[in-house]
Amino acid sequence: MKTHRTFNWVGGLMLLSLCLAHGQVPMEISYQGRLTASATNFAGTGYFKFSLVDRSGAVTYWSNDGTGLAGGEPAQPVALSVDNGLFTVGLGNTSLANMTALSPLVFTNAELFLRIWFGPAPNSLVKLAPDQRVTSVGYAMMTVN
């Protein structure tokens, strides 16, 4: 009988830890990219702007600083370290300067595309093409609400 109680106690702790973990889901989407120019990997600090837009790019549902509208470029860039052409960013990571929170309500839209602007300096950004379709990871955020 003592074994049975121990099992229930351990099972209860596991269930509690799962419930606590569910409440701590970060509202971020990890995105990784690679930057090259003339077959050379970019290295150093890169400046990026991000928006989540519809298929046509005419509707903006979210942008990194909250100012991008109608598919247009946000006002302020996010500075990221780029190593051997590779960068990673948590979209919605508010610990980064010029990054606003990402609401899971954005994913009530059927199709979302990530639009990115990049430059080696804050005032020299160009729009990268094509926009990247957001797939299941972002939509999984809806299950925590």
Short mmCIF file of C-alpha atoms in Angstrom, two decimals:
data_model
loop_
_atom_site.label_atom_id
_atom_site.label_comp_id
_atom_site.label_asym_id
_atom_site.label_seq_id
_atom_site.Cartn_x
_atom_site.Cartn_y
_atom_site.Cartn_z
CA MET A 1 0.00 0.00 0.00
CA LYS A 2 2.88 2.37 0.72
CA THR A 3 4.13 1.95 -2.86
CA HIS A 4 0.71 2.95 -4.17
CA ARG A 5 0.75 6.21 -2.17
CA THR A 6 4.27 7.01 -3.35
CA PHE A 7 3.19 6.47 -6.95
CA ASN A 8 0.20 8.81 -6.53
CA TRP A 9 2.40 11.45 -4.89
CA VAL A 10 4.98 11.25 -7.72
CA GLY A 11 2.21 11.30 -10.31
CA GLY A 12 0.68 14.35 -8.66
CA LEU A 13 4.02 16.18 -8.74
CA MET A 14 4.45 15.36 -12.41
CA LEU A 15 0.98 16.69 -13.19
CA LEU A 16 1.66 19.85 -11.19
CA SER A 17 4.94 20.44 -13.03
CA LEU A 18 3.18 20.06 -16.38
CA CYS A 19 0.55 22.61 -15.35
CA LEU A 20 3.22 25.06 -14.23
CA ALA A 21 5.20 24.55 -17.43
CA HIS A 22 2.06 25.24 -19.47
CA GLY A 23 1.70 28.65 -17.82
CA GLN A 24 5.29 29.56 -18.64
CA VAL A 25 5.17 29.18 -22.43
CA PRO A 26 7.12 32.12 -23.91
CA MET A 27 5.13 34.19 -26.37
CA GLU A 28 7.98 34.25 -28.88
CA ILE A 29 8.71 32.62 -32.19
CA SER A 30 12.30 31.66 -32.82
CA TYR A 31 13.52 32.55 -36.30
CA GLN A 32 16.94 31.81 -37.76
CA GLY A 33 18.31 33.08 -41.02
CA ARG A 34 21.47 33.26 -43.08
CA LEU A 35 22.82 36.41 -44.72
CA THR A 36 25.22 36.34 -47.65
CA ALA A 37 26.23 38.90 -50.24
CA SER A 38 28.25 37.86 -53.29
CA ALA A 39 28.85 34.43 -51.70
CA THR A 40 30.32 36.07 -48.56
CA ASN A 41 28.74 35.52 -45.15
CA PHE A 42 27.89 38.69 -43.25
CA ALA A 43 29.50 39.03 -39.81
CA GLY A 44 28.98 41.64 -37.09
CA THR A 45 25.98 43.59 -35.89
CA GLY A 46 23.08 43.56 -38.31
CA TYR A 47 19.99 45.73 -38.13
CA PHE A 48 16.63 44.11 -38.78
CA LYS A 49 12.98 45.04 -38.97
CA PHE A 50 10.26 42.39 -38.86
CA SER A 51 6.55 42.33 -39.72
CA LEU A 52 3.92 39.63 -39.90
CA VAL A 53 1.78 40.34 -42.95
CA ASP A 54 -0.93 38.71 -45.06
CA ARG A 55 -0.20 36.88 -48.34
CA SER A 56 -0.43 40.06 -50.42
CA GLY A 57 1.75 41.99 -47.95
CA ALA A 58 -0.87 44.74 -47.75
CA VAL A 59 -2.03 44.04 -44.17
CA THR A 60 0.34 44.11 -41.20
CA TYR A 61 -0.76 42.11 -38.15
CA TRP A 62 2.38 42.75 -36.05
CA SER A 63 5.70 44.57 -36.44
CA ASN A 64 8.79 44.60 -34.25
CA ASP A 65 8.21 48.12 -32.92
CA GLY A 66 4.45 48.35 -33.50
CA THR A 67 4.72 51.08 -36.16
CA GLY A 68 4.66 49.05 -39.39
CA LEU A 69 1.32 49.49 -41.15
CA ALA A 70 -0.14 48.22 -44.43
CA GLY A 71 2.95 46.09 -45.13
CA GLY A 72 5.24 49.06 -44.61
CA GLU A 73 8.58 49.17 -42.87
CA PRO A 74 8.63 49.61 -39.08
CA ALA A 75 10.39 52.75 -37.82
CA GLN A 76 13.00 51.26 -35.47
CA PRO A 77 15.37 48.34 -36.14
CA VAL A 78 16.42 45.50 -33.86
CA ALA A 79 20.21 45.07 -33.56
CA LEU A 80 21.31 41.42 -33.71
CA SER A 81 24.65 39.67 -33.73
CA VAL A 82 25.36 37.85 -36.99
CA ASP A 83 28.06 35.18 -36.90
CA ASN A 84 29.34 33.65 -40.13
CA GLY A 85 26.11 34.74 -41.83
CA LEU A 86 23.79 33.19 -39.21
CA PHE A 87 21.42 35.05 -36.91
CA THR A 88 18.66 34.00 -34.54
CA VAL A 89 15.90 36.15 -33.10
CA GLY A 90 12.94 35.59 -30.83
CA LEU A 91 10.10 37.48 -32.49
CA GLY A 92 8.20 39.05 -29.61
CA ASN A 93 11.21 38.98 -27.24
CA THR A 94 10.62 42.23 -25.36
CA SER A 95 14.07 42.11 -23.76
CA LEU A 96 15.41 43.25 -27.15
CA ALA A 97 15.37 46.97 -27.89
CA ASN A 98 12.59 47.94 -30.35
CA MET A 99 10.79 44.58 -30.03
CA THR A 100 7.13 44.51 -29.01
CA ALA A 101 5.29 41.54 -27.56
CA LEU A 102 3.78 39.04 -29.94
CA SER A 103 0.13 38.35 -29.18
CA PRO A 104 -1.14 34.84 -29.91
CA LEU A 105 -4.23 36.55 -31.38
CA VAL A 106 -2.11 37.35 -34.44
CA PHE A 107 -2.45 33.64 -35.25
CA THR A 108 -6.20 33.84 -35.65
CA ASN A 109 -5.35 34.86 -39.24
CA ALA A 110 -5.27 31.92 -41.65
CA GLU A 111 -2.03 32.82 -43.44
CA LEU A 112 0.87 34.85 -42.09
CA PHE A 113 4.13 35.76 -43.75
CA LEU A 114 7.28 37.11 -42.13
CA ARG A 115 8.63 40.20 -43.88
CA ILE A 116 12.22 41.18 -43.06
CA TRP A 117 14.33 44.25 -43.71
CA PHE A 118 18.11 44.11 -43.15
CA GLY A 119 21.10 46.40 -43.27
CA PRO A 120 24.63 46.71 -41.87
CA ALA A 121 23.72 50.11 -40.41
CA PRO A 122 20.46 51.35 -38.79
CA ASN A 123 19.68 53.71 -41.69
CA SER A 124 20.52 51.41 -44.64
CA LEU A 125 17.94 48.63 -44.53
CA VAL A 126 16.50 46.90 -47.59
CA LYS A 127 13.53 44.54 -47.77
CA LEU A 128 14.53 40.91 -48.23
CA ALA A 129 12.50 38.77 -50.59
CA PRO A 130 10.49 36.69 -50.62
CA ASP A 131 8.37 36.96 -47.46
CA GLN A 132 8.56 33.70 -45.47
CA ARG A 133 5.37 31.81 -44.66
CA VAL A 134 4.78 31.19 -40.95
CA THR A 135 3.85 27.57 -40.38
CA SER A 136 2.65 25.53 -37.41
CA VAL A 137 4.99 26.85 -34.69
CA GLY A 138 3.29 30.23 -34.43
CA TYR A 139 -0.17 28.73 -34.56
CA ALA A 140 0.70 26.39 -31.67
CA MET A 141 0.72 29.51 -29.45
CA MET A 142 -3.08 29.54 -29.75
CA THR A 143 -3.31 26.36 -27.67
CA VAL A 144 -1.98 28.11 -24.54
CA ASN A 145 -4.78 30.67 -24.43
#
